[in-house]
Coordinates of C-alpha atoms in Angstrom, one line a residue:
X30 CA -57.6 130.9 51.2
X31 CA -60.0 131.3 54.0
X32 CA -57.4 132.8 56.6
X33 CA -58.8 136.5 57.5
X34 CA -57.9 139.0 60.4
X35 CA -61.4 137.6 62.3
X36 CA -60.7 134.1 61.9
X37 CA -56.8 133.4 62.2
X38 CA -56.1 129.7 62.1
X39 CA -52.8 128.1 63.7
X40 CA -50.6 125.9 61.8
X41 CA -52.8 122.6 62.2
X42 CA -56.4 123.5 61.5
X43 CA -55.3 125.8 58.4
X44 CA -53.1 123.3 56.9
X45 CA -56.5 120.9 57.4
X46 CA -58.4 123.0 54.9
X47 CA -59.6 121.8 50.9
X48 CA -57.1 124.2 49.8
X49 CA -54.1 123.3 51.2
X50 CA -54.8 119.5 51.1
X51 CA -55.2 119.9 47.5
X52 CA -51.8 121.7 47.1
X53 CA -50.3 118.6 49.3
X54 CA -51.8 116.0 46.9
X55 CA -50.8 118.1 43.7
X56 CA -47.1 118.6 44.9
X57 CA -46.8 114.7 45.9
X58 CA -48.2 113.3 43.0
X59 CA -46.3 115.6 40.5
X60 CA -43.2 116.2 42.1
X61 CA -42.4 113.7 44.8
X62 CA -42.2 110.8 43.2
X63 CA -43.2 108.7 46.4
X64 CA -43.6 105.2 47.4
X65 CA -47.2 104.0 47.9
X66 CA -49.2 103.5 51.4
X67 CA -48.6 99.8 51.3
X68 CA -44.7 100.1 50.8
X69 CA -43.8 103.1 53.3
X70 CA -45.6 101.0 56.1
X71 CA -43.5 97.7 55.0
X72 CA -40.1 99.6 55.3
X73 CA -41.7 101.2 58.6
X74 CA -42.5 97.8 59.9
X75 CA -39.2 96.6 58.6
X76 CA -37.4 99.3 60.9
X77 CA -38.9 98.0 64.2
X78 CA -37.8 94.5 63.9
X79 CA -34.5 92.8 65.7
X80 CA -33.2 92.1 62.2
X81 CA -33.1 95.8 61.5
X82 CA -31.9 96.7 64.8
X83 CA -28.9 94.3 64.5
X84 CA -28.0 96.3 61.2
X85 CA -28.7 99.7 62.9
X86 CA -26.2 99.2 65.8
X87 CA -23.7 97.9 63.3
X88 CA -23.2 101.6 61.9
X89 CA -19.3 103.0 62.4
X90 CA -19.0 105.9 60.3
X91 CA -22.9 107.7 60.6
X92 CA -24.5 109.4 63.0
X93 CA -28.2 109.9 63.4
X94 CA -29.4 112.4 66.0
X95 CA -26.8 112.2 68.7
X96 CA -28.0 112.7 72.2
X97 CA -25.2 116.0 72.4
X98 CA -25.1 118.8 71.6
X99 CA -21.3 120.9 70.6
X100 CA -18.7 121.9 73.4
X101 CA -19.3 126.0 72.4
X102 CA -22.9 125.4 73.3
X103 CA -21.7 124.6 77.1
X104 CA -19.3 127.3 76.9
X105 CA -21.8 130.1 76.3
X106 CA -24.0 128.7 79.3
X107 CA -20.7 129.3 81.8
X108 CA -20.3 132.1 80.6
X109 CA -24.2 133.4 81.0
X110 CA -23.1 132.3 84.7
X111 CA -21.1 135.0 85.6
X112 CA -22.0 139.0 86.7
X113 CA -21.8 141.3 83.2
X114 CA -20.1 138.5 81.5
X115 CA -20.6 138.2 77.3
X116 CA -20.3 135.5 75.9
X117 CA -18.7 135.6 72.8
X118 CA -17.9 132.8 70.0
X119 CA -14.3 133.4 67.6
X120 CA -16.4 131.3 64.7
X121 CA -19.1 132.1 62.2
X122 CA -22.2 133.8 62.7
X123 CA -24.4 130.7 62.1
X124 CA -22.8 128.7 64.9
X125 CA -23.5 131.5 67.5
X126 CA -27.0 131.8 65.8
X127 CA -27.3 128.2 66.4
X128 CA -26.5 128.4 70.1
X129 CA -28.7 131.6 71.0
X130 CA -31.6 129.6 69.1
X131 CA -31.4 126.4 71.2
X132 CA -31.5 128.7 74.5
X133 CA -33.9 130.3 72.9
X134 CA -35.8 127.6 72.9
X135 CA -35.5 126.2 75.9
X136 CA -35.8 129.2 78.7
X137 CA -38.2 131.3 76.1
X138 CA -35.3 133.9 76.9
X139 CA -33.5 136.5 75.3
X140 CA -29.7 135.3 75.2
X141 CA -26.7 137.7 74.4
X142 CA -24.1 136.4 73.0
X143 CA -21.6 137.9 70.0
X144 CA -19.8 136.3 67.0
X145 CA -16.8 138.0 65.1
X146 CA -18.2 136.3 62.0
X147 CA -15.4 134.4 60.7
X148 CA -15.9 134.1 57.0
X149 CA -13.7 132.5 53.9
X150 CA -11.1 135.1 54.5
X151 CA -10.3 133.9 58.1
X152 CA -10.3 130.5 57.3
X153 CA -7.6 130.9 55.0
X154 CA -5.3 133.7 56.6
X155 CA -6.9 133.5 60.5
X156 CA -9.1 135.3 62.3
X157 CA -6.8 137.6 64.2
X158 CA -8.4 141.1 62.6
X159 CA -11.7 139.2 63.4
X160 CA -11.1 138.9 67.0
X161 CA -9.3 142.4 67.3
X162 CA -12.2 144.2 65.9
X163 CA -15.4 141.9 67.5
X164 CA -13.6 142.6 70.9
X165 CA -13.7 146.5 69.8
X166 CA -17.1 146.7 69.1
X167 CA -18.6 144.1 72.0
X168 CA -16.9 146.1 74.4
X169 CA -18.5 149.5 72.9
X170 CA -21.6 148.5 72.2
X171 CA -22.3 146.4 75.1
X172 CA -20.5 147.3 77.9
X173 CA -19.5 144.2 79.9
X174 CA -17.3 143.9 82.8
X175 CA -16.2 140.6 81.1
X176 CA -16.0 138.5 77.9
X177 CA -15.8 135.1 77.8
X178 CA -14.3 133.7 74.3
X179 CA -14.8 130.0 73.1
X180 CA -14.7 128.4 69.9
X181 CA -16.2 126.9 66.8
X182 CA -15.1 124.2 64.4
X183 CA -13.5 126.9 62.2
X184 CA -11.2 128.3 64.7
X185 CA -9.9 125.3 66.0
X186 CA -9.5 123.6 62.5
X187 CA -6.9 126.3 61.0
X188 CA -5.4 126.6 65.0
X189 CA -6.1 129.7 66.1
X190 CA -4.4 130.9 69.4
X191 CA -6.7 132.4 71.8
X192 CA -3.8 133.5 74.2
X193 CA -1.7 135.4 71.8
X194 CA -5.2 136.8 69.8
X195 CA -6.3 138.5 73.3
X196 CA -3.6 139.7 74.2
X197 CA -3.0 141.2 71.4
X198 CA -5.9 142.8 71.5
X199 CA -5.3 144.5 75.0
X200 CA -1.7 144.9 73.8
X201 CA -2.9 146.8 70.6
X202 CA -5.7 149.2 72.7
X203 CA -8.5 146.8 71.0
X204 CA -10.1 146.4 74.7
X205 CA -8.5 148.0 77.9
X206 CA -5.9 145.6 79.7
X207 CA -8.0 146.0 82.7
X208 CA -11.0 144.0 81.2
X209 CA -10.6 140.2 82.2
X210 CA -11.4 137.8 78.6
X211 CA -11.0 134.4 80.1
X212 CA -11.4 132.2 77.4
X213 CA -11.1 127.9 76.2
X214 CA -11.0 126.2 72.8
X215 CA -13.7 124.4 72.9
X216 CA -13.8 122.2 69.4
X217 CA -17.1 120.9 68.6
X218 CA -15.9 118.0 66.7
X219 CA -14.7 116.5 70.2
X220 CA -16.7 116.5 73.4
X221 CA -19.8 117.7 73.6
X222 CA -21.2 120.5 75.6
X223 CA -20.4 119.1 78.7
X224 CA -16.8 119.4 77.5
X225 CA -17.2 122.9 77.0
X226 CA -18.9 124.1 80.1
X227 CA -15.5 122.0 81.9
X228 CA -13.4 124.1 80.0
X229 CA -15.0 127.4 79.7
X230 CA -14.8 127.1 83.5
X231 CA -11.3 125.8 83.7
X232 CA -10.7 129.4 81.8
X233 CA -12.5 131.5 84.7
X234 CA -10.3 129.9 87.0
X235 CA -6.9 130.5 84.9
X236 CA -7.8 134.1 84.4
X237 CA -9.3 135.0 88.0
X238 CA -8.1 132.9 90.3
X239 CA -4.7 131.6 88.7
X240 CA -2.7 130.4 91.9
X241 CA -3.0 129.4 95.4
X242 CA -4.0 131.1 98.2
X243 CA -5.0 130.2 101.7
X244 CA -7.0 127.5 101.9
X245 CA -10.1 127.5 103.9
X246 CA -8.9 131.4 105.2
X247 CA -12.6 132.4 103.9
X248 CA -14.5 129.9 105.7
X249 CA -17.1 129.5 102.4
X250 CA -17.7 126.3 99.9
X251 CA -17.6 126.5 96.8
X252 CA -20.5 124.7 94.4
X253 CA -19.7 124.1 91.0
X254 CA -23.0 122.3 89.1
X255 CA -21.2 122.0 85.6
X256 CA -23.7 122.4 82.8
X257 CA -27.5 122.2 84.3
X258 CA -30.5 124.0 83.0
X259 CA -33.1 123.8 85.3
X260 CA -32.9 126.8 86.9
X261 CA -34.6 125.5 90.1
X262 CA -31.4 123.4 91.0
X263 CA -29.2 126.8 91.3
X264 CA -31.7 128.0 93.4
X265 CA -32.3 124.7 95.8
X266 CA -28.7 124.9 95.9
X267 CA -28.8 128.8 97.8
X268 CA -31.8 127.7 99.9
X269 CA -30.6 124.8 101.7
X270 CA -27.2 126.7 102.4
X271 CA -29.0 129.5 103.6
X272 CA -30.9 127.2 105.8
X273 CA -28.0 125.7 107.0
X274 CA -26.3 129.0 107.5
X275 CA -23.4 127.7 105.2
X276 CA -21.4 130.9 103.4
X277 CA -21.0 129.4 99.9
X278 CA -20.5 131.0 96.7
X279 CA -22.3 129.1 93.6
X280 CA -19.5 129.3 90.8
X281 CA -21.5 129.9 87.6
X282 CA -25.0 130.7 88.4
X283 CA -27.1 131.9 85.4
X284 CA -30.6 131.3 87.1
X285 CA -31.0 135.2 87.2
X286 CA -29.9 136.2 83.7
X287 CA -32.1 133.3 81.7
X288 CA -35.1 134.0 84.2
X289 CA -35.4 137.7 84.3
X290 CA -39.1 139.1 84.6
X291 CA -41.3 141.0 82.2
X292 CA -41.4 144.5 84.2
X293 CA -40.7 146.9 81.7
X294 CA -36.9 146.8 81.5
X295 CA -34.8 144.9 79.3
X296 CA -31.7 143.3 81.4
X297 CA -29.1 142.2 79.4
X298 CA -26.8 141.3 82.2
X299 CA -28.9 139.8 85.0
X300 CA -27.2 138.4 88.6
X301 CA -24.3 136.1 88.3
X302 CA -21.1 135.0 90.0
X303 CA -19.4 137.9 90.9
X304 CA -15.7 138.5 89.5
X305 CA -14.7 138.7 93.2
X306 CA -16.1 135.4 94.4
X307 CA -13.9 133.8 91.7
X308 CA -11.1 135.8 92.8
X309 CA -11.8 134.7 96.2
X310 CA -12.4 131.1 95.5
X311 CA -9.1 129.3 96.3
X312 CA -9.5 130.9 99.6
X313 CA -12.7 128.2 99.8
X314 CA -12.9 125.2 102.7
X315 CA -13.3 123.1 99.2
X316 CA -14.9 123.1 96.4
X317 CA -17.9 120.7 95.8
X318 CA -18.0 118.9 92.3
X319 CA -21.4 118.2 91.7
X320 CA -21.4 116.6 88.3
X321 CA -18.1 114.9 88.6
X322 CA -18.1 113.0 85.5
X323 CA -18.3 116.2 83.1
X324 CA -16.1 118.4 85.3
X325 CA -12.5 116.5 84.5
X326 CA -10.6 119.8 83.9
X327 CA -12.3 121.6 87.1
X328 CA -11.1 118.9 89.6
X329 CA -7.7 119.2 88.2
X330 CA -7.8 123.1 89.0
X331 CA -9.2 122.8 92.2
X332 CA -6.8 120.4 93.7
X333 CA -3.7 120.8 91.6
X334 CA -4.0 124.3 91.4
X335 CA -6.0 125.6 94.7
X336 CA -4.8 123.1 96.6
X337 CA -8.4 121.9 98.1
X338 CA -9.5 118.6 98.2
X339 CA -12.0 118.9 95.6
X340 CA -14.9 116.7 96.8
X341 CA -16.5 114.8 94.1
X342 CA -20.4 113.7 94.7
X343 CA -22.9 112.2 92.7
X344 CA -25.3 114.6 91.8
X345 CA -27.6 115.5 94.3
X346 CA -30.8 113.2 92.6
X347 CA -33.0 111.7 94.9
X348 CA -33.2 111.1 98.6
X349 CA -29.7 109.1 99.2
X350 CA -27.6 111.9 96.9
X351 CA -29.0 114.4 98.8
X352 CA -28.4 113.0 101.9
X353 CA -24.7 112.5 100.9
X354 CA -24.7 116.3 99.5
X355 CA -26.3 117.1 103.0
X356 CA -24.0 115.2 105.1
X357 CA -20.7 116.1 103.3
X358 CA -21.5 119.7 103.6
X359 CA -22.4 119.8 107.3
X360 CA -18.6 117.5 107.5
X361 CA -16.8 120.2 105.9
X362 CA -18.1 122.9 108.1
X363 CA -19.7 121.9 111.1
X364 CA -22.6 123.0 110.5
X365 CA -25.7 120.8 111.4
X366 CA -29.0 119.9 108.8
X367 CA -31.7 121.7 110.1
X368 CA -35.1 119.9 111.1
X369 CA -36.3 122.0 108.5
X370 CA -34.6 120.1 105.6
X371 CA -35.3 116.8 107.7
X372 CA -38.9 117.7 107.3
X373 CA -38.4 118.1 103.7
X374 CA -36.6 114.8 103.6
X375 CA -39.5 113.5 105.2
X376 CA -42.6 114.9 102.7
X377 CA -40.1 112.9 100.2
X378 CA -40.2 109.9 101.7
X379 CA -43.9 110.0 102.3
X380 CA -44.7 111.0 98.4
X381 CA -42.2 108.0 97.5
X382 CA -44.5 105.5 99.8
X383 CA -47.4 107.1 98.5
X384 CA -46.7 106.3 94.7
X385 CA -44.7 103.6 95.3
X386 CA -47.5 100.9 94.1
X387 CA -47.4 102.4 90.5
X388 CA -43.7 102.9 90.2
X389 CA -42.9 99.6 91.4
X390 CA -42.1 97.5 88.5
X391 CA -42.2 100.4 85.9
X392 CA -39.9 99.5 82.9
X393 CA -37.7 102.6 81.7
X394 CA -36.1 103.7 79.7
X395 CA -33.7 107.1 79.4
X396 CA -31.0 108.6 78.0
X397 CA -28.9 112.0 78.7
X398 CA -25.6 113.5 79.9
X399 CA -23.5 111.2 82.3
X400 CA -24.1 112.5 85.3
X401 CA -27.9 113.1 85.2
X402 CA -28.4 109.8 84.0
X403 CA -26.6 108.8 86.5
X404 CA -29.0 110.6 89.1
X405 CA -31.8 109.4 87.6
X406 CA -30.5 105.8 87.3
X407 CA -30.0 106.1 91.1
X408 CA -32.8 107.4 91.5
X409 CA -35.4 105.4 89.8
X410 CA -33.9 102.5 91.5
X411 CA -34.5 103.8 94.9
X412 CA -38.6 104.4 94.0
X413 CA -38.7 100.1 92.8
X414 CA -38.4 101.2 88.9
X415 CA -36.8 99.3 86.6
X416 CA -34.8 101.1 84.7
X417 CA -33.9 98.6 81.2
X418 CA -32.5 100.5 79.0
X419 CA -29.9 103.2 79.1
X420 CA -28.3 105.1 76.7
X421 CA -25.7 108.1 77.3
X422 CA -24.2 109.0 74.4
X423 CA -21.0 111.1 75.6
X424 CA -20.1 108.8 78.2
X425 CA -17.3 107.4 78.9
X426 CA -15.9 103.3 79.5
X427 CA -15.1 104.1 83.2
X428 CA -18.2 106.0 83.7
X429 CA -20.5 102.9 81.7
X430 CA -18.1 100.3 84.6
X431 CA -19.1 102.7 87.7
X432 CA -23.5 102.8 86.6
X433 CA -22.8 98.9 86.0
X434 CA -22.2 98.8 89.8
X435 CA -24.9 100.3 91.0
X436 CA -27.4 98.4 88.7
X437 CA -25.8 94.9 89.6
X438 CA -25.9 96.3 93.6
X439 CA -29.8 96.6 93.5
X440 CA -32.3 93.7 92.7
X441 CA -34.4 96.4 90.4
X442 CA -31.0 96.7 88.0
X443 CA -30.2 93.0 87.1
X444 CA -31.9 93.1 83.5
X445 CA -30.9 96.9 82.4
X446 CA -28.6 97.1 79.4
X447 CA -26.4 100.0 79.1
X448 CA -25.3 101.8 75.6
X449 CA -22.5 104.0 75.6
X450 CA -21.7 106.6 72.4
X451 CA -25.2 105.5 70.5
X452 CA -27.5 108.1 69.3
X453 CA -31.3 108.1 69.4
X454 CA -31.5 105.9 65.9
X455 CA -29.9 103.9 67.9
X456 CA -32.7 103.7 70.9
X457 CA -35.8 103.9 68.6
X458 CA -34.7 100.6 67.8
X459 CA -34.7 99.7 71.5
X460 CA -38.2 101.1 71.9
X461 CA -39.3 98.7 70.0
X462 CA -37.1 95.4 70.8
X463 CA -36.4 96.0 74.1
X464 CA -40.2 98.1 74.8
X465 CA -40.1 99.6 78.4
X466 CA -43.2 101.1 80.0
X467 CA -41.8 104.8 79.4
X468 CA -39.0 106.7 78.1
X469 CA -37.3 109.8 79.9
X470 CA -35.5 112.3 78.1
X471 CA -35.9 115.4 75.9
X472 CA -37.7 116.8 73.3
X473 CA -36.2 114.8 70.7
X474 CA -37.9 111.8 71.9
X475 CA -41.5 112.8 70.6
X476 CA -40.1 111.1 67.8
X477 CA -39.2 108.0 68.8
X478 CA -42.5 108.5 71.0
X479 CA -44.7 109.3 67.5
X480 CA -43.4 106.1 66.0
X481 CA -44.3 103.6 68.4
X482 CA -48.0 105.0 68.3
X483 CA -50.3 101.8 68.4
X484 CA -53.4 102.0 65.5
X485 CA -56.5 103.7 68.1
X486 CA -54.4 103.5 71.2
X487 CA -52.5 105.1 73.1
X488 CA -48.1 105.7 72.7
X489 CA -46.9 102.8 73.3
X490 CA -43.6 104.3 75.1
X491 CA -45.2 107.4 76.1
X492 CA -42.2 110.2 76.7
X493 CA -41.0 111.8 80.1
X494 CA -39.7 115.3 79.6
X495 CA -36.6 115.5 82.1
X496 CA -33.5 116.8 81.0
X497 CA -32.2 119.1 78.0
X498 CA -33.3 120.1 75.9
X499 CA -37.0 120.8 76.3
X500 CA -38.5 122.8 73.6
X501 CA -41.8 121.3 73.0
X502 CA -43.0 122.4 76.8
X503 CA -43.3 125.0 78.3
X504 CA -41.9 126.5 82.2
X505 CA -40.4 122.8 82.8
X506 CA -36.6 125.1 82.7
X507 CA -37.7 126.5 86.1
X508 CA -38.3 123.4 87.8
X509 CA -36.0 121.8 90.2
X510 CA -34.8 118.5 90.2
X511 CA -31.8 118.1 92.4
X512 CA -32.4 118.1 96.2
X513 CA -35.6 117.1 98.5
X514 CA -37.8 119.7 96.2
X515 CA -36.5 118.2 93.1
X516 CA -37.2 114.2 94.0
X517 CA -40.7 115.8 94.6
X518 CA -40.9 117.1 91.3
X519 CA -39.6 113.6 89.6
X520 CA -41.8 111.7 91.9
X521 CA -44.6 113.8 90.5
X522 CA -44.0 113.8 86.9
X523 CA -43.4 110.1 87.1
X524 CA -46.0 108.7 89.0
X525 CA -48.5 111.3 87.0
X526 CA -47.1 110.1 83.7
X527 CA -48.0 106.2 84.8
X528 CA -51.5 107.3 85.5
X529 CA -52.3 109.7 82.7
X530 CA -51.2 106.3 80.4
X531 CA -53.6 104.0 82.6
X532 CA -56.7 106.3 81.9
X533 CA -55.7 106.7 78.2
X534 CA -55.7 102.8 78.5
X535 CA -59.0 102.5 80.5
X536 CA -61.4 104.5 79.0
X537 CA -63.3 102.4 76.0
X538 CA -66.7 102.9 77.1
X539 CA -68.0 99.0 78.2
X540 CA -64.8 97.5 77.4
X541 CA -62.0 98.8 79.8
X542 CA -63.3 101.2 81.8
X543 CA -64.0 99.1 84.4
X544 CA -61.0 100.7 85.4
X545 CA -61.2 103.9 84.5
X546 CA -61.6 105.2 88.1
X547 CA -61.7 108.3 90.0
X548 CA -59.4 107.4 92.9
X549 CA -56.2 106.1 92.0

């Protein structure tokens, strides 16, 4: 082969050589056993009609990439959240492999996080040993202050107790009493991660703040985001309180730990929600829900078991969100929105007006977690876009009813069609039947994107990286998209998107690029 130290080839342009072609063309024609040119493109073709998609959407007992991911996956994020907190996983080794890799992924960051490696044996007689010595050696080895136990499929399927296994465990001088190991079953055959973030975070408060206090004696708000990656929206989040001068403690805040720089020294335990802001949390004006739909167990808590109102607000996507967040906040405490954030409110409103004429009309389509695509829904109204198709697959029948009121309540929302608990087999046929302008959602949908490539043209949905996960990218995790700053960034990325697509459109020398211009 023709690689050599001087001349290293990537994946693409190696696999592009004689030799390796060859080897492709030998192992398909002697092993494969495939279907001619003619035959794969007739069963392709087949797959984009209404005929097909009317089979597709009658499937009951298969699932084809779900637009989800598995409650321990959510856990281990709330858990990153906290101040020398470990997360760590009562399942097999894979699954926590399986987590670490899709963070990974995502932040290009290291991520810690510790299995006790439940094999056969534990499935059969339990996994207390497992826990009593993967407590042990966590502890020793990596000296946390806390450690946060979820999880897997395993676990939950032969009912292991996490109550009686930690305390155990302290009981039996595994792990010093002193140590707090809040800790939620979080089943991945049920929920999604979502779920587990809720519950995870339900734990915190059962082991740090378990009762009443006095509320409002502290003077603070509490923010709780619920699952969120971009690590731009914790930090929006801190700014515009500081600017308002607003004491508030951001419960679960791992923008420091995934997003720690390359000086020299390895941090394994980065920032983080300190133990004693959780402790002191019930003593909070309220507690402000920001992803309500996902943080069911969390409300509960906060008003049945704190005793605070536990405001629930859409999430703070685009101008009107933000204005609520804004407003409801300066309610609670009295504190006025300062000309500074008006300001910022205003550049908003000036990008939206200055895009406006290529957003207006835009067909999307997206998909996500309940709350975001909620946002974004919101959101994409408010800048004239249409958005026509809509698919979350872990929502819920209330939560489908409440985004069917905001679409019927604006004149850009009469023709969208909303798909709740379908998976993106499901929406590749929608791409095609139901073909928006553009599709927004993760990396998954280079896929969908691939397939609806026209012959010589451009994608005919071209994708919209926003949401989770994004592996295919790079640096879009430290972005913001929640506030003023982060309707900025979406206004961008949309209204960049629509324009990058007219140029790939308009540039056929003598045929279409009579409007290929410079100004747009």
């Amino acid at each position: 082969m023709s690689q050599n130290i001087e001349n290293i080839k990537p994946c693409y342009p190696l696999f592009e050589q004689d030799e390796y072609q060859s080897l492709f063309a030998g192992k398909k024609s002697r092993f494969e056993e495939a279907h001619g040119d003619s035959k794969v493109k007739e069963v392709f073709d087949w797959t984009t009609s209404a005929e097909y998609q009317e089979l597709n959407f009658k499937r009951e007992a298969l699932t084809i990439n779900p637009a989800k991911a598995c409650q321990p996956l959510g856990a281990v994020l709330c858990s990153l959240g906290f101040e020398k907190t470990l997360p760590y996983v009562h399942g097999s080794q894979g699954c926590v492999a399986y987590f670490r890799t899709y963070f990974n992924r995502h932040f290009k960051e290291p991520v810690a996080c510790v299995s006790d490696s439940m094999t056969e044996d534990a499935a059969v007689f339990g996994g207390h040993a497992n826990m009593n010595d993967g407590l042990q050696n966590a502890y020793a080895l990596y000296k946390p202050e806390m450690i946060a136990v979820s999880t897997t499929c395993m676990a939950e399927v032969i009912g292991d107790d996490l109550q009686a296994f930690t305390n155990n465990a302290k009981k039996d001088n595994f792990i010093p009493t002193e140590v707090p190991v809040p800790y939620a079953h979080t089943p991945s055959f049920v929920g999604s991660h979502v779920t587990g973030w809720d519950n995870m975070f339900e734990g915190f408060c059962r082991s740090l703040a378990p009762e009443a206090k006095e509320v409002g004696s502290n003077g603070k708000l509490n923010l709780v985001t619920g699952f969120d990656t971009y690590l731009g929206n914790y930090r929006v989040l801190k700014r515009m309180m500081a600017e308002m001068g607003v004491s508030a403690s951001l419960l679960s805040d791992p923008s420091e730990v995934l997003d720690t720089p390359a000086d020299g020294q390895y941090r394994m335990y980065a920032g983080g929600t300190t133990q004693a802001e959780m402790v002191d949390a019930p003593n909070a004006i309220d507690t402000l829900l920001l992803q309500p739909w996902q943080l069911v167990k969390t409300k509960k808590v906060v008003t049945e078991t704190w005793g605070q109102p536990g405001s629930a607000l859409n999430v703070p996507i685009g101008l009107e969100a933000t204005d609520e967040f804004l407003m409801k906040v300066s309610e609670l405490t009295g504190k006025p929105i300062p000309e500074s954030l008006a300001t910022e409110r205003g550049r908003l409103v000036d990008m939206i007006t200055d895009s406006h004429t290529w957003l207006h009309g835009k067909k999307f389509a997206l998909y996500g977690d309940p709350d975001y695509v909620m946002g974004l829904t919101k959101f994409l109204l408010e800048l004239g876009a249409e958005p026509t198709v809509i698919l979350c697959h872990n929502g819920s029948k209330k939560w489908e009813k409440a985004l069917k009121k905001v679409l019927d309540a604006s004149p850009y929302g009469q023709n969208s069609e909303i798909y709740v608990g379908c998976d993106l087999w499901h929406l590749r046929s929608l791409m095609f039947t139901n073909k928006p302008d553009f599709l927004i959602g993760n990396s998954y949908g280079k896929f969908i994107q691939r397939d609806t490539l026209a012959k010589g043209k451009a994608f005919e949905v071209p994708l919209i990286r926003l949401g989770f996960p994004i592996f295919d990218r790079h640096h879009l995790h430290r972005m913001t998209t929640w506030g003023y700053e982060g309707g900025m960034y979406i206004v961008t990325t949309l209204v960049n998107a629509v324009l990058e697509r007219l140029d790939q459109e308009t540039m056929e020398l003598g045929k279409t690029d009579y409007n290929f211009d410079l100004v747009r």
